[in-house]
Short mmCIF file of C-alpha atoms in Angstrom, two decimals:
data_model
loop_
_atom_site.label_atom_id
_atom_site.label_comp_id
_atom_site.label_asym_id
_atom_site.label_seq_id
_atom_site.Cartn_x
_atom_site.Cartn_y
_atom_site.Cartn_z
CA MET A 43 46.89 -15.88 -29.49
CA PHE A 44 47.23 -15.33 -32.52
CA GLU A 45 49.61 -18.38 -33.20
CA GLU A 46 46.94 -20.90 -31.79
CA ILE A 47 44.26 -19.17 -33.14
CA VAL A 48 46.25 -20.12 -36.61
CA GLN A 49 47.74 -24.21 -35.60
CA THR A 50 43.69 -25.32 -34.69
CA GLY A 51 42.04 -23.51 -37.60
CA GLY A 52 41.06 -20.14 -36.75
CA GLN A 53 40.28 -16.87 -37.87
CA ILE A 54 41.93 -14.11 -37.38
CA GLU A 55 39.49 -10.47 -37.27
CA PRO A 56 39.92 -7.05 -37.45
CA SER A 57 40.27 -5.97 -34.11
CA ASP A 58 42.34 -9.15 -33.00
CA TRP A 59 46.35 -8.21 -32.25
CA MET A 60 48.56 -9.68 -35.81
CA PRO A 61 52.26 -9.75 -36.69
CA ASP A 62 52.70 -6.40 -38.59
CA LYS A 63 54.66 -9.46 -41.21
CA TYR A 64 50.94 -10.75 -41.11
CA ARG A 65 49.48 -7.49 -41.89
CA ALA A 66 51.90 -6.97 -44.84
CA SER A 67 51.21 -10.37 -46.11
CA LEU A 68 47.79 -10.57 -46.13
CA SER A 69 47.92 -6.72 -47.53
CA ARG A 70 49.86 -7.26 -50.69
CA GLN A 71 47.88 -10.53 -51.35
CA ILE A 72 44.62 -9.09 -50.75
CA ALA A 73 45.74 -6.45 -53.14
CA GLN A 74 46.52 -8.31 -55.68
CA HIS A 75 43.93 -10.02 -56.27
CA ALA A 76 41.93 -7.04 -56.64
CA HIS A 77 44.10 -5.37 -59.29
CA SER A 78 43.74 -8.85 -60.88
CA GLU A 79 39.99 -8.95 -61.17
CA ILE A 80 39.62 -4.96 -62.01
CA ILE A 81 42.31 -5.08 -65.01
CA GLY A 82 40.75 -8.91 -66.21
CA MET A 83 37.74 -6.61 -67.18
CA GLN A 84 39.26 -5.34 -70.31
CA PRO A 85 40.76 -7.46 -72.40
CA GLU A 86 37.25 -9.56 -72.04
CA GLY A 87 34.77 -6.54 -71.23
CA ALA A 88 36.23 -5.80 -75.43
CA TRP A 89 34.20 -8.40 -75.92
CA ILE A 90 30.62 -7.22 -75.36
CA THR A 91 30.01 -5.53 -78.17
CA ARG A 92 32.01 -8.15 -80.99
CA ALA A 93 29.71 -11.31 -79.17
CA PRO A 94 28.91 -13.67 -81.81
CA SER A 95 24.75 -14.31 -80.20
CA LEU A 96 22.93 -11.45 -77.78
CA ARG A 97 22.97 -14.97 -75.08
CA ARG A 98 26.70 -14.40 -75.45
CA LYS A 99 26.70 -10.71 -75.13
CA ALA A 100 24.75 -11.92 -71.56
CA ILE A 101 26.11 -13.89 -70.03
CA LEU A 102 30.09 -12.12 -70.74
CA LEU A 103 27.90 -8.58 -68.99
CA ALA A 104 27.71 -10.63 -66.19
CA LYS A 105 30.34 -12.01 -66.18
CA VAL A 106 32.39 -8.79 -65.97
CA GLN A 107 29.91 -7.06 -63.55
CA ASP A 108 30.45 -9.72 -61.84
CA GLU A 109 34.76 -8.87 -61.98
CA ALA A 110 34.38 -5.56 -60.59
CA GLY A 111 32.18 -6.48 -58.44
CA HIS A 112 34.80 -8.85 -56.77
CA GLY A 113 37.35 -6.09 -56.88
CA LEU A 114 35.46 -4.94 -54.55
CA TYR A 115 34.88 -7.56 -51.65
CA LEU A 116 38.62 -7.57 -51.94
CA TYR A 117 40.05 -4.33 -52.27
CA GLY A 118 37.12 -3.76 -48.86
CA ALA A 119 38.66 -6.65 -47.37
CA ALA A 120 42.46 -4.85 -47.14
CA GLU A 121 41.26 -1.74 -45.72
CA THR A 122 39.61 -3.96 -42.09
CA LEU A 123 43.80 -4.03 -42.29
CA GLY A 124 43.71 -0.25 -42.58
CA THR A 125 45.09 -0.41 -45.91
CA ASP A 126 44.29 2.82 -47.64
CA ARG A 127 41.77 2.36 -51.54
CA ALA A 128 43.93 5.12 -53.10
CA GLU A 129 47.39 3.88 -51.92
CA MET A 130 46.85 1.06 -53.33
CA LEU A 131 45.05 2.27 -56.66
CA GLU A 132 48.59 4.17 -56.71
CA GLY A 133 50.29 1.18 -56.95
CA LEU A 134 48.34 -0.66 -59.54
CA HIS A 135 48.34 2.71 -61.71
CA SER A 136 51.68 3.11 -61.44
CA GLY A 137 52.78 0.17 -61.08
CA ARG A 138 54.32 -0.85 -58.24
CA HIS A 139 51.60 -3.41 -57.22
CA LYS A 140 51.93 -6.76 -59.42
CA TYR A 141 47.98 -8.76 -60.73
CA ALA A 142 48.29 -11.71 -62.20
CA MET A 143 50.30 -11.49 -65.58
CA SER A 144 47.81 -13.63 -67.23
CA PHE A 145 46.09 -10.59 -68.39
CA ASP A 146 48.92 -8.69 -70.13
CA TYR A 147 48.13 -11.41 -72.70
CA GLY A 148 45.82 -10.84 -75.79
CA MET A 149 42.43 -12.22 -77.26
CA PRO A 150 42.69 -11.80 -80.83
CA THR A 151 38.95 -14.24 -81.37
CA TRP A 152 36.20 -15.34 -79.11
CA GLY A 153 37.76 -18.32 -78.97
CA ASP A 154 40.81 -16.94 -76.76
CA VAL A 155 36.87 -15.05 -74.82
CA ALA A 156 36.12 -19.42 -73.76
CA ALA A 157 39.36 -20.08 -73.13
CA MET A 158 39.73 -17.73 -70.57
CA GLY A 159 37.07 -18.83 -68.65
CA TRP A 160 37.38 -21.19 -68.99
CA LEU A 161 40.90 -22.30 -68.09
CA GLY A 162 41.83 -18.77 -66.67
CA ASP A 163 38.41 -19.49 -64.65
CA GLY A 164 39.38 -22.64 -63.80
CA ALA A 165 43.10 -21.86 -62.73
CA ALA A 166 40.50 -19.39 -60.68
CA ILE A 167 38.34 -21.90 -58.89
CA VAL A 168 41.45 -23.78 -57.62
CA ASN A 169 43.06 -20.92 -56.13
CA GLN A 170 40.20 -19.41 -54.26
CA VAL A 171 38.74 -22.51 -52.83
CA PRO A 172 40.82 -23.55 -50.32
CA LEU A 173 41.04 -18.94 -49.80
CA ALA A 174 37.78 -19.46 -48.72
CA ARG A 175 39.25 -21.17 -45.62
CA CYS A 176 41.47 -18.22 -44.79
CA SER A 177 42.67 -18.00 -41.18
CA TYR A 178 42.27 -14.14 -41.87
CA GLY A 179 38.06 -13.28 -41.89
CA PRO A 180 37.20 -10.63 -43.81
CA TYR A 181 39.57 -12.13 -46.88
CA ALA A 182 37.57 -15.94 -46.25
CA ARG A 183 34.23 -14.64 -46.61
CA ALA A 184 34.30 -12.60 -49.36
CA MET A 185 35.95 -15.90 -51.17
CA VAL A 186 32.55 -18.00 -50.20
CA ARG A 187 30.73 -15.77 -52.73
CA VAL A 188 33.87 -14.82 -55.23
CA CYS A 189 33.99 -18.67 -55.89
CA LYS A 190 30.51 -19.37 -56.94
CA GLU A 191 30.45 -16.48 -59.30
CA GLU A 192 34.13 -18.37 -60.21
CA SER A 193 32.10 -21.21 -61.11
CA PHE A 194 29.94 -20.11 -62.85
CA HIS A 195 32.34 -18.07 -64.92
CA GLN A 196 34.57 -21.26 -65.80
CA ARG A 197 31.09 -22.95 -66.99
CA GLN A 198 30.27 -20.60 -69.19
CA GLY A 199 34.12 -20.96 -70.77
CA PHE A 200 33.59 -24.91 -71.45
CA GLU A 201 30.71 -24.01 -72.11
CA ALA A 202 31.14 -21.29 -75.19
CA MET A 203 34.24 -24.21 -76.42
CA GLN A 204 31.63 -27.10 -76.54
CA ALA A 205 30.19 -24.78 -78.86
CA LEU A 206 33.14 -24.40 -81.15
CA VAL A 207 34.10 -27.94 -81.22
CA ALA A 208 31.22 -29.07 -82.24
CA GLY A 209 30.61 -26.16 -84.89
CA THR A 210 32.86 -26.12 -88.45
CA PRO A 211 36.43 -26.62 -88.89
CA GLN A 212 37.12 -23.67 -88.39
CA GLN A 213 35.52 -22.75 -85.10
CA ARG A 214 37.69 -25.87 -83.74
CA GLN A 215 40.17 -25.21 -85.14
CA MET A 216 39.68 -21.77 -83.20
CA ALA A 217 38.81 -23.28 -80.16
CA GLN A 218 42.60 -25.73 -80.25
CA ASP A 219 44.36 -22.15 -81.04
CA ALA A 220 42.59 -20.89 -78.42
CA LEU A 221 43.86 -22.82 -76.17
CA ASP A 222 47.58 -23.39 -77.32
CA ARG A 223 47.59 -19.77 -76.07
CA TRP A 224 45.77 -19.98 -73.05
CA TRP A 225 47.48 -23.02 -71.76
CA TRP A 226 51.57 -21.65 -70.83
CA PRO A 227 49.63 -18.48 -69.05
CA ALA A 228 46.91 -20.01 -67.13
CA LEU A 229 49.94 -21.53 -65.59
CA MET A 230 51.24 -18.49 -64.70
CA LEU A 231 48.27 -18.20 -62.48
CA PHE A 232 49.58 -19.90 -59.24
CA GLY A 233 52.72 -17.88 -58.87
CA PRO A 234 56.76 -19.41 -59.57
CA PRO A 235 57.74 -22.94 -58.56
CA ASP A 236 57.72 -23.48 -54.84
CA ASP A 237 61.53 -23.46 -54.53
CA ALA A 238 61.47 -19.92 -55.98
CA SER A 239 58.67 -18.50 -53.84
CA PRO A 240 59.88 -16.67 -50.86
CA ARG A 241 56.46 -15.91 -48.95
CA THR A 242 55.01 -18.98 -49.35
CA ALA A 243 56.45 -20.76 -46.22
CA ASP A 244 55.30 -18.04 -44.37
CA SER A 245 51.36 -18.11 -45.40
CA MET A 246 51.36 -22.25 -45.05
CA ARG A 247 52.37 -21.16 -41.85
CA TRP A 248 49.62 -18.18 -41.49
CA GLY A 249 47.15 -20.58 -42.77
CA ILE A 250 46.93 -17.89 -45.39
CA LYS A 251 47.57 -20.50 -48.32
CA ARG A 252 47.12 -23.88 -47.00
CA TYR A 253 48.02 -25.88 -51.04
CA THR A 254 51.75 -23.97 -52.24
CA ASN A 255 51.94 -23.15 -55.82
CA ASP A 256 52.98 -26.45 -57.32
CA GLU A 257 50.01 -28.35 -55.33
CA LEU A 258 47.61 -25.87 -56.87
CA ARG A 259 49.21 -25.95 -60.41
CA GLN A 260 49.11 -30.32 -60.49
CA ARG A 261 45.94 -30.14 -59.37
CA PHE A 262 44.58 -27.58 -62.28
CA VAL A 263 46.81 -29.69 -64.91
CA ASP A 264 45.15 -32.85 -63.91
CA MET A 265 41.71 -31.01 -63.79
CA ALA A 266 41.97 -29.20 -67.01
CA ALA A 267 43.68 -32.28 -68.89
CA ALA A 268 40.65 -34.38 -67.86
CA GLN A 269 38.69 -31.88 -69.38
CA ALA A 270 40.50 -31.82 -72.95
CA ASP A 271 39.80 -34.85 -73.41
CA VAL A 272 36.27 -34.30 -73.17
CA LEU A 273 36.90 -31.22 -75.76
CA GLY A 274 38.71 -33.53 -78.08
CA LEU A 275 41.26 -30.85 -78.15
CA THR A 276 45.15 -31.25 -77.34
CA ILE A 277 46.82 -29.08 -74.97
CA PRO A 278 49.91 -27.93 -76.43
CA ASP A 279 52.57 -29.95 -74.26
CA PRO A 280 54.22 -33.10 -75.31
CA ALA A 281 55.53 -34.34 -72.30
CA LEU A 282 51.65 -34.36 -70.99
CA ARG A 283 50.85 -37.49 -70.01
CA LEU A 284 48.81 -39.56 -66.66
CA ARG A 285 50.82 -41.41 -64.45
CA GLU A 286 49.38 -44.45 -62.57
CA ASP A 287 49.01 -42.75 -59.91
CA GLY A 288 46.03 -40.80 -61.19
CA HIS A 289 48.28 -36.86 -61.12
CA CYS A 290 49.95 -35.84 -63.87
CA ASP A 291 53.43 -35.51 -65.52
CA PHE A 292 53.98 -31.66 -67.34
CA THR A 293 55.77 -28.85 -68.26
CA LEU A 294 56.82 -25.61 -66.58
CA MET A 295 56.14 -23.15 -67.85
CA ASP A 296 58.71 -20.95 -69.17
CA LEU A 297 60.69 -19.40 -66.62
CA GLU A 298 62.25 -16.29 -68.18
CA GLU A 299 58.80 -15.33 -69.55
CA PHE A 300 57.19 -15.83 -66.49
CA THR A 301 59.97 -13.79 -64.83
CA ALA A 302 59.57 -11.25 -67.62
CA ASN A 303 56.00 -10.79 -67.13
CA LEU A 304 56.13 -10.19 -63.34
CA ARG A 305 58.44 -6.99 -64.20
CA GLY A 306 55.21 -5.71 -66.18
CA GLU A 307 57.02 -6.35 -69.89
CA GLY A 308 53.46 -8.49 -70.72
CA PRO A 309 52.61 -8.01 -74.78
CA TYR A 310 49.55 -5.92 -73.06
CA ALA A 311 51.31 -4.31 -70.00
CA THR A 312 51.60 -0.88 -70.61
CA GLN A 313 48.31 -1.07 -72.49
CA ARG A 314 46.26 -2.18 -70.07
CA ARG A 315 47.81 0.05 -66.60
CA ASP A 316 47.26 3.06 -69.57
CA HIS A 317 43.52 2.16 -69.88
CA ARG A 318 43.00 1.96 -65.99
CA ARG A 319 44.30 4.75 -65.45
CA ALA A 320 42.69 7.05 -68.02
CA ALA A 321 39.22 5.11 -66.44
CA HIS A 322 40.51 6.93 -63.57
CA GLN A 323 40.81 10.19 -64.14
CA ASP A 324 37.91 9.71 -66.40
CA GLY A 325 35.54 8.48 -63.33
CA ALA A 326 37.05 11.07 -60.42
CA TRP A 327 33.94 13.43 -60.64
CA VAL A 328 31.68 11.10 -60.32
CA ARG A 329 33.36 10.62 -56.46
CA GLU A 330 34.07 14.46 -56.30
CA ALA A 331 30.46 14.52 -56.77
CA MET A 332 29.69 11.64 -54.22
CA GLN A 333 32.41 12.53 -51.85
CA ALA A 334 30.65 16.40 -52.19
CA TYR A 335 27.16 14.31 -51.31
CA ASP A 336 28.17 12.79 -48.12
CA ASP A 337 29.86 15.92 -47.31
CA ARG A 338 26.25 17.74 -46.98
CA VAL A 339 24.60 14.67 -45.81
CA VAL A 340 27.46 14.42 -42.14
CA ALA A 341 26.68 18.59 -42.06
CA ALA A 342 23.36 18.99 -42.51
CA ARG A 343 23.38 16.03 -39.50
CA GLU A 344 25.72 17.72 -37.73
CA ALA A 345 23.43 20.82 -37.84
CA SER A 346 20.40 19.49 -36.37
#
């Protein structure tokens, strides 16, 4: 019955039987996705107090708030598989669990915030829209709202890049420099090449993923190349060119750098995890107070 459901495009629900390997694969993927949303708040959140206008600050505040919500949706989806949230957070804090490695790079200018919105969230949309048709119901339903909000984030980033390229020569150069820094990390967001991705075959067979890493990366490059032309910016890949079939040739990211980042050796990897651990510890009193209140409510109900 499980095989019939996933092969015909149906959805598995938490109460349905599923193979242990399917459950484990989903738990890993959803937890990694949730961690990425939470860690991704850090580099952009650091720019809230330095945004160049009140309008930009309001937009960035809304975006960072959205990312927190995405993390909560996804942790909730993972819990329906029997995965304990405290265990997931421990995995993130200890370094056992992975997250999107692009967040381990720095954002030295406002142009980086714009480029991350344009390219990083653009890559997220390409990655996540097919997940709204994932074979696991809670994950698919969570992605409907996530993708709508990611679309807003991508538009915000592109509009901010448009403002920079229409500004002074220094602002235009800021936009180009940010594109140069963020192009390769954006390509990394799609994971390893298909021939080096051990989980892709099972994910495709089970309907967790609808497209391979390389297929999604190609879609993103085709989209971003056209948008860079509109902005009048140059993608830092001399091999990039439009083919007659409408797709682009491009250079894959540096696989040694990609592998090093997977090992947790990104430029800001230690800082990101240290910051997350500290925030978790600082918020312990809030969790304890909420638990104490819940315990009192339960005790009062039982007494009555």
